[in-house]
N, C-alpha and C. Protein backbone atom coordinates (compact mmCIF):
# COMPACT_ATOMS: atom_id res chain seq x y z
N UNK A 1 -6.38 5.89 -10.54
CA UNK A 1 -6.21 6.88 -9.51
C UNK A 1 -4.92 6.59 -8.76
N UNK A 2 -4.18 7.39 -8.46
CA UNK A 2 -2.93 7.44 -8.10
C UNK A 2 -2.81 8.07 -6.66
N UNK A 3 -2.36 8.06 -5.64
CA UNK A 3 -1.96 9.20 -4.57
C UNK A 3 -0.58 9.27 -4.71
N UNK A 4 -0.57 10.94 -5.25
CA UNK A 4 1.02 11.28 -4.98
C UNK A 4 1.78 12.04 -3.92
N UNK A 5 0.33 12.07 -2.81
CA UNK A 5 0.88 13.21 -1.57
C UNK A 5 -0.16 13.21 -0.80
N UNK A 6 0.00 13.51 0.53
CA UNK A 6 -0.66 13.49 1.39
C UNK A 6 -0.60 14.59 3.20
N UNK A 7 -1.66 15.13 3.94
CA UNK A 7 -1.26 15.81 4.77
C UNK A 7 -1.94 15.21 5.63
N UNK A 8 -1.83 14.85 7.04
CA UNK A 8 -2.37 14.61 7.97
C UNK A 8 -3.03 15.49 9.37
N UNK A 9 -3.64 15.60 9.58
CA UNK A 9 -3.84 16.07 11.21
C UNK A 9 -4.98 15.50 11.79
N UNK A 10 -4.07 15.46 13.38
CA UNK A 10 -4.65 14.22 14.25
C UNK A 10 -5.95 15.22 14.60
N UNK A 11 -7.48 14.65 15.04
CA UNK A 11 -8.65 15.16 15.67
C UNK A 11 -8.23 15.02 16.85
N UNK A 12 -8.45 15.66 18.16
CA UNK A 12 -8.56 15.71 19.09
C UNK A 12 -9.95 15.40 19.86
N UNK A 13 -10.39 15.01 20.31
CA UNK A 13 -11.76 14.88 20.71
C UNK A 13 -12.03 15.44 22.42
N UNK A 14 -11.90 16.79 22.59
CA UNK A 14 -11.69 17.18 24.14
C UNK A 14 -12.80 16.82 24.73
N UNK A 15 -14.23 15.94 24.25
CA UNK A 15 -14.84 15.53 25.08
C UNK A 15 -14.53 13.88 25.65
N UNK A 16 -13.56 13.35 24.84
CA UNK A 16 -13.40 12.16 25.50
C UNK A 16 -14.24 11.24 24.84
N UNK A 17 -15.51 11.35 24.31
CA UNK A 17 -16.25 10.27 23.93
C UNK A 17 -15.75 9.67 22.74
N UNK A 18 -15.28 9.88 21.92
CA UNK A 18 -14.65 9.08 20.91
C UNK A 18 -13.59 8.13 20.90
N UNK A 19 -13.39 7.14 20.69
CA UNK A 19 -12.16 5.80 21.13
C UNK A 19 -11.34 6.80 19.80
N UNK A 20 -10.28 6.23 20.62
CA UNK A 20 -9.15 5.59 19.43
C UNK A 20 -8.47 7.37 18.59
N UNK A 21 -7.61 6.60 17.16
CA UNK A 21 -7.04 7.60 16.86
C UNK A 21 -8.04 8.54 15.48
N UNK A 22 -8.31 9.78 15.60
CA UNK A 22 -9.20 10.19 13.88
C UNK A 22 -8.15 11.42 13.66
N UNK A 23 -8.01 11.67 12.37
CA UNK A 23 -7.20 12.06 11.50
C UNK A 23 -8.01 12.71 10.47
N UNK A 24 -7.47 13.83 10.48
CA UNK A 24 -8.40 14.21 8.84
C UNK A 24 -7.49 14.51 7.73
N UNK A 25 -7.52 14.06 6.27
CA UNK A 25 -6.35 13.52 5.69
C UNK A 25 -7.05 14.03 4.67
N UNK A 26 -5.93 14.91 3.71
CA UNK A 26 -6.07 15.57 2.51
C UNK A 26 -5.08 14.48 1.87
N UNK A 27 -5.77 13.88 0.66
CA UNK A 27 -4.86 12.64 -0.24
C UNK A 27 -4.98 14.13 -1.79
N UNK A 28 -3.79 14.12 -2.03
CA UNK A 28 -3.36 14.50 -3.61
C UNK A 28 -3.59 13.40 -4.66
N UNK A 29 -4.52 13.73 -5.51
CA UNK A 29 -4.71 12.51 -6.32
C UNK A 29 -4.54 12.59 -7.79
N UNK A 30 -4.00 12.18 -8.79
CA UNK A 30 -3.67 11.94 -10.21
C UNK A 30 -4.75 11.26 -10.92
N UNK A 31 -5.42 11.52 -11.69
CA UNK A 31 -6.45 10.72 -12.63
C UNK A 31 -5.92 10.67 -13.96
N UNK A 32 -5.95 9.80 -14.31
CA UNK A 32 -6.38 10.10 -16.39
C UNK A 32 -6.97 11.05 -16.91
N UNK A 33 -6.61 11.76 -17.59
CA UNK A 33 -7.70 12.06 -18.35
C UNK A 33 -9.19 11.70 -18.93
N UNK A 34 -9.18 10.21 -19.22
CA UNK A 34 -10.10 9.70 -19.72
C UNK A 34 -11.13 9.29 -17.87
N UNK A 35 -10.61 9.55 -17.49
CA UNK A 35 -11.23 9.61 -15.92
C UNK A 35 -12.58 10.86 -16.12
N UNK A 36 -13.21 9.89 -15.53
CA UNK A 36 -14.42 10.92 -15.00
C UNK A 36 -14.46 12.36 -14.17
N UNK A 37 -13.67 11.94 -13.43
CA UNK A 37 -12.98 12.51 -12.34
C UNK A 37 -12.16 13.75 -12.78
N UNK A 38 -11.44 13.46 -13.66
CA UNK A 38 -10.39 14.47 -14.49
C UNK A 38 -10.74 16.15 -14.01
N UNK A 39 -10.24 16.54 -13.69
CA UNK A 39 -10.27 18.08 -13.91
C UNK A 39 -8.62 18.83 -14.14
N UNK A 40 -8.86 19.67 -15.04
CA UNK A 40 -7.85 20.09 -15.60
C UNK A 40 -7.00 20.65 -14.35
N UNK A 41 -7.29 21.14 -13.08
CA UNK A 41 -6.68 22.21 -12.03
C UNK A 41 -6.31 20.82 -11.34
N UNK A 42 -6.81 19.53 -11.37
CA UNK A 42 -6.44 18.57 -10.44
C UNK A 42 -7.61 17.96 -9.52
N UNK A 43 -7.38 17.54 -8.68
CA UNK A 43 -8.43 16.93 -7.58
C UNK A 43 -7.78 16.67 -6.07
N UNK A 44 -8.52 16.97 -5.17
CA UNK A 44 -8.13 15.86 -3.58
C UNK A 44 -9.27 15.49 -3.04
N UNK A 45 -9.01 14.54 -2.39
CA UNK A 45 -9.74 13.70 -1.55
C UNK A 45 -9.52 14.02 0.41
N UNK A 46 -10.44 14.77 0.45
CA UNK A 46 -10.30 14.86 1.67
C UNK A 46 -11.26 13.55 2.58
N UNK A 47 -11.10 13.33 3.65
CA UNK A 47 -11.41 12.03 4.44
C UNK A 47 -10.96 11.97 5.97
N UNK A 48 -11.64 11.42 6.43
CA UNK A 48 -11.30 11.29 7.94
C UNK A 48 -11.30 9.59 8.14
N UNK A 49 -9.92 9.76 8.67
CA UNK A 49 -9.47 8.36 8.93
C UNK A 49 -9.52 7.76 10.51
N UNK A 50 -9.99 6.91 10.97
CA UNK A 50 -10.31 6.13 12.28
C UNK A 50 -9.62 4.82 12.04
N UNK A 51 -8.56 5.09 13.74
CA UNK A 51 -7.83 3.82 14.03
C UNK A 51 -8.11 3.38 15.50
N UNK A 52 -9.06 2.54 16.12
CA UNK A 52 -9.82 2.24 16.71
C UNK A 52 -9.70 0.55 17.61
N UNK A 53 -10.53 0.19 18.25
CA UNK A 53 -10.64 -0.87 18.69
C UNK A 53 -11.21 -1.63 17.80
N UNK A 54 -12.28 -1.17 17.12
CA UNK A 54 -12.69 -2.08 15.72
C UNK A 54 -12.19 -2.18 14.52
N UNK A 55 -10.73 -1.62 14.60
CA UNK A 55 -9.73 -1.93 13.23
C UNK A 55 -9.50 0.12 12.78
N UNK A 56 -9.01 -0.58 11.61
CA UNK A 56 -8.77 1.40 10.70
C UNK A 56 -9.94 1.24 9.43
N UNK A 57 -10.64 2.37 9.39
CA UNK A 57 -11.15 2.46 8.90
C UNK A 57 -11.96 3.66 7.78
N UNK A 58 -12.27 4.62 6.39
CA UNK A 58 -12.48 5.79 6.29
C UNK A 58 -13.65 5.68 6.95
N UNK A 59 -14.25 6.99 7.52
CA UNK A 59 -15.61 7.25 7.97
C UNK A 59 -15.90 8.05 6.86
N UNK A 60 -15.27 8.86 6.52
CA UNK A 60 -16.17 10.19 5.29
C UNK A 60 -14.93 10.35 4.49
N UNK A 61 -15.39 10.64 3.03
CA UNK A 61 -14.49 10.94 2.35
C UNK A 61 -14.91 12.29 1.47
N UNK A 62 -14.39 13.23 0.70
CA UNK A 62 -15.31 14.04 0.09
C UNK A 62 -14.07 14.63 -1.46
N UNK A 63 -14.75 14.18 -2.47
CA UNK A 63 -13.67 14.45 -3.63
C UNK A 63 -13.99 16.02 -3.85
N UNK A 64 -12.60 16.83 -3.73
CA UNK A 64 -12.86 18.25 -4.18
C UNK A 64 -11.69 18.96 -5.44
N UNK A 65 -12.74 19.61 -6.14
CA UNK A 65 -11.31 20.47 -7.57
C UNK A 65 -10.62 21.19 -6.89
N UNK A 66 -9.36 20.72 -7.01
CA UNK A 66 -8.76 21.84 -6.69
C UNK A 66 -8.97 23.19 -7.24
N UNK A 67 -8.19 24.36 -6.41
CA UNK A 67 -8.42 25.98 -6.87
C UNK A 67 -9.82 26.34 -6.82
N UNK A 68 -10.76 25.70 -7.09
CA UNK A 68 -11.95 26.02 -6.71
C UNK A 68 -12.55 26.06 -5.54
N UNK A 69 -12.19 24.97 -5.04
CA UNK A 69 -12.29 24.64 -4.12
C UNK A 69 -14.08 24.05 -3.57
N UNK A 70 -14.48 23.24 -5.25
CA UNK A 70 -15.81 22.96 -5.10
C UNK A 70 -15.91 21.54 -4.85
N UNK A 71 -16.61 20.92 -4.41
CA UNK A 71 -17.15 19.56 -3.90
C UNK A 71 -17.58 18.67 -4.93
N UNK A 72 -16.99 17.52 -5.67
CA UNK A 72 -17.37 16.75 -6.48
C UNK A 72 -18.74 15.86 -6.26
N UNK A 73 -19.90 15.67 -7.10
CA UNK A 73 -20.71 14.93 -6.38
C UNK A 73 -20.48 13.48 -6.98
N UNK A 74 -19.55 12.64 -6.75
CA UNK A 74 -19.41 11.65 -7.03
C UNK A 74 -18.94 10.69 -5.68
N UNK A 75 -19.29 9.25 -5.91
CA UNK A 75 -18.54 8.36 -4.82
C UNK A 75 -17.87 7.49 -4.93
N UNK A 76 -16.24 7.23 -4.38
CA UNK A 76 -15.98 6.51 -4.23
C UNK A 76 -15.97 4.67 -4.96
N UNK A 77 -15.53 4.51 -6.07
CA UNK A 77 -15.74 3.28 -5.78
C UNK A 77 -14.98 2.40 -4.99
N UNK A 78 -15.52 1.10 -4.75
CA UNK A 78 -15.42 0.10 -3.82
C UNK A 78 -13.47 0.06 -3.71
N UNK A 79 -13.06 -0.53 -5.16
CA UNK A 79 -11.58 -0.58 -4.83
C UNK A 79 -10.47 0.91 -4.63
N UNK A 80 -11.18 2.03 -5.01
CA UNK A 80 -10.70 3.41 -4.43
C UNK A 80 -10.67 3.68 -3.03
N UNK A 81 -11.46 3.53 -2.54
CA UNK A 81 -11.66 2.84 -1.15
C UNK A 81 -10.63 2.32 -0.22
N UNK A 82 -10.52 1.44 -0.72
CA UNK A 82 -9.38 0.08 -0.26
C UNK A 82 -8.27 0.69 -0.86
N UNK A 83 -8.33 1.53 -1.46
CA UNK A 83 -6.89 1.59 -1.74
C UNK A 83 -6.20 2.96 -1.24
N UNK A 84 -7.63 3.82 -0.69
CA UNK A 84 -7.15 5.23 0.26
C UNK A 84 -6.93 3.91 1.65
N UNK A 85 -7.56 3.79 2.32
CA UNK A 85 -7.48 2.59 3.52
C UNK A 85 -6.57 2.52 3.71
N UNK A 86 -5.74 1.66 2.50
CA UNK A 86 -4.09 0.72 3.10
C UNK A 86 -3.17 2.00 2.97
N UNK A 87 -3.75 3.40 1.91
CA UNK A 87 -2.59 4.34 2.28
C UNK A 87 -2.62 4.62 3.51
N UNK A 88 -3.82 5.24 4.02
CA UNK A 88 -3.39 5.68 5.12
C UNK A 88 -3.39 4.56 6.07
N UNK A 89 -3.60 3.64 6.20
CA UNK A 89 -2.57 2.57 7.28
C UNK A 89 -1.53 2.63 6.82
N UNK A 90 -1.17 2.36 6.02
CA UNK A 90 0.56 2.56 6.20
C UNK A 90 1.53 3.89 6.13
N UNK A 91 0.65 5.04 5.94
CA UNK A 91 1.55 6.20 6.01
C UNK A 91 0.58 7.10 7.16
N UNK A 92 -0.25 7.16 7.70
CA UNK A 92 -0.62 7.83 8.53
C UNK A 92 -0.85 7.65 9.85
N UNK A 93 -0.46 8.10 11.00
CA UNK A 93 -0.50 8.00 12.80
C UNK A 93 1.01 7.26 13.23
């Protein structure tokens, strides 16, 4: 899995109760073919990113086909994870 692009926008929270910075982040993503994942139109990973008093962290992530615009029911594995994470620490807020 690859990220070749990415869009950001900051959450606002006008009630105040939420710390820190959340972001909801569309990642452009590249698979293999031989990927599970694969779909011929493409894929993104949408996710909401939290930068906080208790570190950065994803809270939700949700894999969708592109053009369809349908909801993959799959999750995440562990090092996909970690490896949306350090993108958006280092390219997002």
């Amino acid at each position: 899995m690859n990220i070749i692009n990415h869009s950001a926008e900051e959450l606002k929270d006008p009630t105040g109760i939420l710390s820190g910075e959340r972001y909801e982040v569309i990642l452009d993503i590249e698979v293999p073919e031989d990927d599970e994942l694969y779909r011929e139109q493409g894929i993104y990973i949408k996710a909401i990113f939290v930068r906080d008093e208790n570190g950065a962290r994803i809270v939700q992530s949700t894999i969708v086909e592109r053009n369809s615009e349908k909801y993959l029911d799959f999750e995440l594995e562990e090092d996909e994870e970690s490896l949306i994470l350090s993108y958006c620490e280092e390219n997002i807020g």
